[in-house]
PDB file of C-alpha atoms in Angstrom:
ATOM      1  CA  UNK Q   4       0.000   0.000   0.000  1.00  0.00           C
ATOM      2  CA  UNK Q   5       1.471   3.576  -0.844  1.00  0.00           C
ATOM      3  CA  UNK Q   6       2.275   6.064   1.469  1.00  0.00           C
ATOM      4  CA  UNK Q   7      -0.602   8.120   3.183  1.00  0.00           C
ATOM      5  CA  UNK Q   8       1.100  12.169   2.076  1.00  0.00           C
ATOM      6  CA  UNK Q   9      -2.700  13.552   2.426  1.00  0.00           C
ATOM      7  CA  UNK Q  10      -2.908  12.351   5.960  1.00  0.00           C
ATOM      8  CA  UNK Q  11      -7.144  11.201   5.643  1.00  0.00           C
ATOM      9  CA  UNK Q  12      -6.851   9.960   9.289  1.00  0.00           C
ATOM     10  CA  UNK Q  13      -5.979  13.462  10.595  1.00  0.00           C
ATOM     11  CA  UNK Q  14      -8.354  14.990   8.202  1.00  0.00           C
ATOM     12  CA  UNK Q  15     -11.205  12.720   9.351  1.00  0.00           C
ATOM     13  CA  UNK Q  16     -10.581  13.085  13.121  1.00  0.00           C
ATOM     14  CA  UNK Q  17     -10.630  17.241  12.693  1.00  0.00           C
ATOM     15  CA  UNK Q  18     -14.036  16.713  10.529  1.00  0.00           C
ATOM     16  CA  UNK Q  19     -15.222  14.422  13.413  1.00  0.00           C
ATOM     17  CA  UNK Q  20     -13.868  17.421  15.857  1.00  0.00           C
ATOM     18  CA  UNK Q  21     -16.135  19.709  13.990  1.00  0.00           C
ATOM     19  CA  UNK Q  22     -19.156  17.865  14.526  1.00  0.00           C
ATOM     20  CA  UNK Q  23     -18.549  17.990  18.566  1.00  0.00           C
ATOM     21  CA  UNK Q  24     -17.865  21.860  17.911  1.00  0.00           C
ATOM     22  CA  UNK Q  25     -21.153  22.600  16.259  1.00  0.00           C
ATOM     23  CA  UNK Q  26     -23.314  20.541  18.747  1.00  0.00           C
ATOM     24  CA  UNK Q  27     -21.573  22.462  21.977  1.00  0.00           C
ATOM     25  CA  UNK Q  28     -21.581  25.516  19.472  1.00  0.00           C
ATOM     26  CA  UNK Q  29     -26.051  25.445  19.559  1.00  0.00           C
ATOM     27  CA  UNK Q  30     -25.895  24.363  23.243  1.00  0.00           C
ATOM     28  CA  UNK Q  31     -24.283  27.222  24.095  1.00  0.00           C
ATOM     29  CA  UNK Q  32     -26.034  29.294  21.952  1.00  0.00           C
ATOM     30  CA  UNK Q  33     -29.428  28.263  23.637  1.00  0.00           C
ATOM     31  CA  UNK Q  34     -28.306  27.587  27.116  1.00  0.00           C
ATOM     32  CA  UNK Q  35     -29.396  24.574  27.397  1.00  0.00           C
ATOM     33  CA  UNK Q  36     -29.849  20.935  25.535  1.00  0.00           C
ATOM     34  CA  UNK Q  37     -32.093  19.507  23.287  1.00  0.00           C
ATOM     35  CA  UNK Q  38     -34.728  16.940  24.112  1.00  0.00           C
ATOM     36  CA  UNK Q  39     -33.338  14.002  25.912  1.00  0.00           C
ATOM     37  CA  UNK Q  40     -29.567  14.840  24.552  1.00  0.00           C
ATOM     38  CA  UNK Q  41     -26.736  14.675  26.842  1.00  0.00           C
ATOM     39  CA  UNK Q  42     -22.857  14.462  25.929  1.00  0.00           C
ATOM     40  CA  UNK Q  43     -20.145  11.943  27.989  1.00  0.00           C
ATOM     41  CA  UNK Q  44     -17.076  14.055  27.172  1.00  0.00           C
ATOM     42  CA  UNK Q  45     -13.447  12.286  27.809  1.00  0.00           C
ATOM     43  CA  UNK Q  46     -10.354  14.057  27.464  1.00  0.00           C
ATOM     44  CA  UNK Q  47      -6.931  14.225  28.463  1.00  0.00           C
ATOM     45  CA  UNK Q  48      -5.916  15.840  31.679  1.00  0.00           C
ATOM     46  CA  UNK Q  49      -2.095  16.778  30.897  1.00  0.00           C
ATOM     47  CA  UNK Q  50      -2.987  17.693  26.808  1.00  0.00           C
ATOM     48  CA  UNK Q  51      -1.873  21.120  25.919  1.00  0.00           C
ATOM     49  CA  UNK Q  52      -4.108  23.444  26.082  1.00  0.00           C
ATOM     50  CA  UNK Q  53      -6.304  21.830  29.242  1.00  0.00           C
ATOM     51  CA  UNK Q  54      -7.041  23.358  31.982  1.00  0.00           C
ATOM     52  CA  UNK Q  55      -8.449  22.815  35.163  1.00  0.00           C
ATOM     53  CA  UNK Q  56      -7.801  22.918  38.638  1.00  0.00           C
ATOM     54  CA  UNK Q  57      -5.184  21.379  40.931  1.00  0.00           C
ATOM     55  CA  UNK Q  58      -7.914  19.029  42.824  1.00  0.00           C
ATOM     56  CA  UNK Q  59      -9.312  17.389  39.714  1.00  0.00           C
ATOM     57  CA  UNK Q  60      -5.728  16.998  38.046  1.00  0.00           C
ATOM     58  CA  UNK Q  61      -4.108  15.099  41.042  1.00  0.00           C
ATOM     59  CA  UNK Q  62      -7.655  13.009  41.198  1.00  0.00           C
ATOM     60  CA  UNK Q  63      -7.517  12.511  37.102  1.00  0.00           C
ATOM     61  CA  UNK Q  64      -4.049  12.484  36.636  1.00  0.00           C
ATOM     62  CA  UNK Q  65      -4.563  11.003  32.983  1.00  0.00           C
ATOM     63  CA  UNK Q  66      -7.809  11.506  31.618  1.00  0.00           C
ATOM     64  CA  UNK Q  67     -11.492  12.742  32.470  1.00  0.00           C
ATOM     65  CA  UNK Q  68     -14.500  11.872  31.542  1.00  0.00           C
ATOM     66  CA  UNK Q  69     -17.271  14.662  31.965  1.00  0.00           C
ATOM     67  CA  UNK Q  70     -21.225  14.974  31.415  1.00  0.00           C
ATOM     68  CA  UNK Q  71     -22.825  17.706  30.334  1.00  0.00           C
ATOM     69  CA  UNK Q  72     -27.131  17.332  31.008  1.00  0.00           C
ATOM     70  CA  UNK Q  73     -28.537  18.914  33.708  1.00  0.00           C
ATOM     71  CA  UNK Q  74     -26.429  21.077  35.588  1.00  0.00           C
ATOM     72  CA  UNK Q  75     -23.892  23.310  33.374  1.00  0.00           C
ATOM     73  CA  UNK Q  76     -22.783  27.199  33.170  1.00  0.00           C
ATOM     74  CA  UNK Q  77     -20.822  29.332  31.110  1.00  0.00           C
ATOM     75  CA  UNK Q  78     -20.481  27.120  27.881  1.00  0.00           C
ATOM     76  CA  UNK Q  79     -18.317  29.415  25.373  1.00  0.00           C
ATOM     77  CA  UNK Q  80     -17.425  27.712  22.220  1.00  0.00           C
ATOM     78  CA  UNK Q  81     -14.262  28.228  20.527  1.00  0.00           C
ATOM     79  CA  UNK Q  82     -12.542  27.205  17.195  1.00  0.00           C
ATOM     80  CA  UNK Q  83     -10.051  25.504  19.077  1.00  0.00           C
ATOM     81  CA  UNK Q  84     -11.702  23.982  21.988  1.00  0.00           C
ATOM     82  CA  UNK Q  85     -14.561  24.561  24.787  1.00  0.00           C
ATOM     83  CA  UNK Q  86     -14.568  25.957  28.127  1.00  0.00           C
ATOM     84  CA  UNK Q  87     -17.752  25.151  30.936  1.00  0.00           C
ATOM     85  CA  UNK Q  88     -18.513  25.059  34.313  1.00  0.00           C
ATOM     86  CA  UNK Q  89     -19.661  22.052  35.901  1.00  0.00           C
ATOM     87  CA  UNK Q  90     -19.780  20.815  39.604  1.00  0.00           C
ATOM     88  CA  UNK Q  91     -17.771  18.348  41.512  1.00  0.00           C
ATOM     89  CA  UNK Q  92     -18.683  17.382  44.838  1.00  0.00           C
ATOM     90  CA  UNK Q  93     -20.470  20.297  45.143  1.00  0.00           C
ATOM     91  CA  UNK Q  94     -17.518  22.448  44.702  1.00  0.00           C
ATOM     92  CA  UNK Q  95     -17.657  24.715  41.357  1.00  0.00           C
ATOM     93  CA  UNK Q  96     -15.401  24.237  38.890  1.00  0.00           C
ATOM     94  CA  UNK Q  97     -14.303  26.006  35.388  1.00  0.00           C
ATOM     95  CA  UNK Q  98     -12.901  23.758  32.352  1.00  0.00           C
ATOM     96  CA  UNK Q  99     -10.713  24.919  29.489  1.00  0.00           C
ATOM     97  CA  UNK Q 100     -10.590  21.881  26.888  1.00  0.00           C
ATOM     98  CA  UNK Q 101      -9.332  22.077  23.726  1.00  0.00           C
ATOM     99  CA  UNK Q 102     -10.677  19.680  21.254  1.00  0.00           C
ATOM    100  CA  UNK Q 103      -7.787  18.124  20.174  1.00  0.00           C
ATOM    101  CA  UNK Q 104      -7.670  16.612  23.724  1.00  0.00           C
ATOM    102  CA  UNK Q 105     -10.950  15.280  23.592  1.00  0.00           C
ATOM    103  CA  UNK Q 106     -10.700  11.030  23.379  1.00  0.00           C
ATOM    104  CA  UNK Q 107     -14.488  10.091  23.516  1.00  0.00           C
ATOM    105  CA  UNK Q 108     -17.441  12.030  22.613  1.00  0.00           C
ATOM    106  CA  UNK Q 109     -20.917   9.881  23.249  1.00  0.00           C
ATOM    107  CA  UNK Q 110     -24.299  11.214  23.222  1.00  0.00           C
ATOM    108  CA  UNK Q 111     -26.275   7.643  25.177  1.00  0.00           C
ATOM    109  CA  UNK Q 112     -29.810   9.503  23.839  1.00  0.00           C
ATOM    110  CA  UNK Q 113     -29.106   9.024  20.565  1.00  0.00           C
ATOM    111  CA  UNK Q 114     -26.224   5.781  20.827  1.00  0.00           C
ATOM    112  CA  UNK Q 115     -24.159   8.367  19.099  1.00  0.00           C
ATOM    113  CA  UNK Q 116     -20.248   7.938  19.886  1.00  0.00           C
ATOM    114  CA  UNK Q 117     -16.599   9.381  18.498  1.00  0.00           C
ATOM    115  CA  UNK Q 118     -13.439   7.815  19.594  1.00  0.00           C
ATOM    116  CA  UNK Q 119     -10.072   9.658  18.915  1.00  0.00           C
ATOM    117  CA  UNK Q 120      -6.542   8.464  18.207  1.00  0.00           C
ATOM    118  CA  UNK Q 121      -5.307  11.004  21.075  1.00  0.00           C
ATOM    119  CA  UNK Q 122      -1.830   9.906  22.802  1.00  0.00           C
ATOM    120  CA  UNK Q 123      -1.492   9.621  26.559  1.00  0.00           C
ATOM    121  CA  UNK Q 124       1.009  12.141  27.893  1.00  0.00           C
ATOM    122  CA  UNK Q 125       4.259   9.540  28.309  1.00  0.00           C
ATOM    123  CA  UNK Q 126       3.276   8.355  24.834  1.00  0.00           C
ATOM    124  CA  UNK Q 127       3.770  11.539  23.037  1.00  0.00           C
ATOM    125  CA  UNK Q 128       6.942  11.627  25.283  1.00  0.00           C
ATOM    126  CA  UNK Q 129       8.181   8.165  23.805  1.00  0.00           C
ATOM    127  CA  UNK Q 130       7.570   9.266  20.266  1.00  0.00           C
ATOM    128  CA  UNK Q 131       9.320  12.599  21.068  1.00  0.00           C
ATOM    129  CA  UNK Q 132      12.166  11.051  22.333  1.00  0.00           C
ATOM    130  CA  UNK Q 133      12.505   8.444  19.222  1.00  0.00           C
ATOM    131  CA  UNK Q 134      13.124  11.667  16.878  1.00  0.00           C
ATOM    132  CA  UNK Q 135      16.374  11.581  15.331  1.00  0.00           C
ATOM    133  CA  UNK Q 136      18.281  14.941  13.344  1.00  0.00           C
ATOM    134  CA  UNK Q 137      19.715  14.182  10.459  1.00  0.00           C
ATOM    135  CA  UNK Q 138      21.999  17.086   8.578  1.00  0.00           C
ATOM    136  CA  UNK Q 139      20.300  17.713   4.914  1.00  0.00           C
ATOM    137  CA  UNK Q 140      22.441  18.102   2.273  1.00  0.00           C
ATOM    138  CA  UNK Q 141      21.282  20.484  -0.767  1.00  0.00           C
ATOM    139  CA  UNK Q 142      23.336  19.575  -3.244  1.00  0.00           C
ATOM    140  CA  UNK Q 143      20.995  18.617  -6.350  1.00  0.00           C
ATOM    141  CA  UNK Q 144      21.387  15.253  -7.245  1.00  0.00           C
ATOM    142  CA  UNK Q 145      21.139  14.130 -11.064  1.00  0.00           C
ATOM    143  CA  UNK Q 146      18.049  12.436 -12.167  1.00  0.00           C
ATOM    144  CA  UNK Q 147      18.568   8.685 -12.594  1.00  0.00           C
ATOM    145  CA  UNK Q 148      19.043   7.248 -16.001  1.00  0.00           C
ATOM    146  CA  UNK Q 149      15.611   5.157 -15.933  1.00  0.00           C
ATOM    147  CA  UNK Q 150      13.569   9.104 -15.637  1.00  0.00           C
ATOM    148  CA  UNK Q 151      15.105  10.487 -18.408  1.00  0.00           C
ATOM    149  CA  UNK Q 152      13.290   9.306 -21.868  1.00  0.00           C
ATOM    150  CA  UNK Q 153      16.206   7.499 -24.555  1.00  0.00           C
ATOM    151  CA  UNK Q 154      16.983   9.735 -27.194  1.00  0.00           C
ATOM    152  CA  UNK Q 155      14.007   7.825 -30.158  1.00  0.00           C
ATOM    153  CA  UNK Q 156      11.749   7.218 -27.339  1.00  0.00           C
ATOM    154  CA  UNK Q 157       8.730   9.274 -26.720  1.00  0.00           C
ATOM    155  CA  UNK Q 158       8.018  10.688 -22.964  1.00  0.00           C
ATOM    156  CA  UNK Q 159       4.949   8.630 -21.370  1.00  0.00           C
ATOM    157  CA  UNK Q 160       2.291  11.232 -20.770  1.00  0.00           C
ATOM    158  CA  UNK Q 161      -0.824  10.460 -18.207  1.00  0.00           C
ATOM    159  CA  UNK Q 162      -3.496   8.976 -20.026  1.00  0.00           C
ATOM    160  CA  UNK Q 163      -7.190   9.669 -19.618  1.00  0.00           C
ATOM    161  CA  UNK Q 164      -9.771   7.100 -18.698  1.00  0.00           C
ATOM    162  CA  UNK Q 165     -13.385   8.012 -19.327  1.00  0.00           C
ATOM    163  CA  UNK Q 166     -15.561   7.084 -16.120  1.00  0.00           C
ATOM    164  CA  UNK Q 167     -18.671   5.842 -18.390  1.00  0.00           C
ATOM    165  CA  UNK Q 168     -17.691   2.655 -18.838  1.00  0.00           C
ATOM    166  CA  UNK Q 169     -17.560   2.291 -14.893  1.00  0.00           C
ATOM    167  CA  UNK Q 170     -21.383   3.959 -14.021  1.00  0.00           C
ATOM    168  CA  UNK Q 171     -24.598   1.990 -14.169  1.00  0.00           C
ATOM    169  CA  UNK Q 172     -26.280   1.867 -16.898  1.00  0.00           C
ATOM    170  CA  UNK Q 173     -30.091   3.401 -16.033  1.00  0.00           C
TER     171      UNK Q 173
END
C-alpha cells in the first residue's frame, strides 16, 4: 500500500472534531440541551491546552471523563476547543478543553459515539524522544538514467480514462 502524504486519518478526526464543535456551538447558543440529549465528554488531563484545577488533576491524573445534562454554566465555544462550568462534589469548577484533547465524545440519547486516536502524555513523550536529526544536504542530485526518456523514445504522458464505462447503466 502507498504512502498516506494527504494524511485522511488526521483529516477525518478534525471533521469528526467539527461535529462535537457545532453541537456544543447550539448548546451554548441556547443555554441549554435539546430533548433528551446529553454528551459523555473524555479528554486528556495533561494535553496542551487543558485546563483545570489542581484538585481534579491530582484526582484525574490522565484523563477525564465529563457529562454535560442537567447542571452546566458558562459554555463558550471556541474554534479551538470549549470551556464550561460544571460541579464536583459540590464544589464549582471552570474547564478549558481544547478539542484536540478530547478522546471520547458519546451522546447515550441518541447511541451516538466518536473515539479519537489522542496519545497519553508519556506516549507523546516516547515518540518525542525516538526523533532523530539528520543534517540535509542540498546539493541537487542528477536524475537517474531510468527518468530520463532514450533519445528515439517518446516521454509517457498520463493517459485519460473516461468514467462511463464504470457507471450503471439506467
Amino acid at each position: 500500500m502507498g504512502q498516506d502524504h494527504i494524511r485522511y486519518d488526521i483529516l477525518a478526526q478534525d471533521a469528526l472534531r467539527g461535529v462535537i464543535r457545532k453541537v456544543l456551538g447550539e448548546v451554548a447558543a441556547t443555554g441549554r440541551l435539546p430533548g433528551d440529549h446529553h454528551f459523555f465528554i473524555t479528554f486528556l488531563t495533561g494535553a496542551p491546552g487543558v485546563r483545570i484545577s489542581q484538585h481534579l488533576k491530582a484526582k484525574y491524573a490522565e484523563q477525564m471523563t465529563i457529562v454535560i445534562q442537567h447542571q452546566f454554566w458558562d459554555l463558550k465555544v471556541t474554534e479551538t476547543g470549549f470551556e464550561i462550568g460544571l460541579s464536583f462534589s459540590d464544589t464549582p469548577e471552570k474547564l478549558v478543553v481544547p478539542y484536540n484533547a478530547i478522546r471520547g465524545f458519546y451522546d447515550p440519547s441518541v447511541n451516538f459515539e466518536l473515539e479519537f486516536d489522542v496519545p497519553l502524555a508519556e506516549e507523546a513523550e516516547i515518540e518525542d524522544a525516538e526523533i532523530t536529526a539528520y543534517p540535509v544536504s542540498h546539493e541537487a542530485k542528477p536524475a537517474a538514467a531510468s527518468e530520463t526518456p532514450k533519445s528515439g523514445e517518446e516521454k509517457k504522458e498520463g493517459s485519460v480514462v473516461s468514467l462511463d464505462a464504470f457507471r450503471k447503466k439506467q
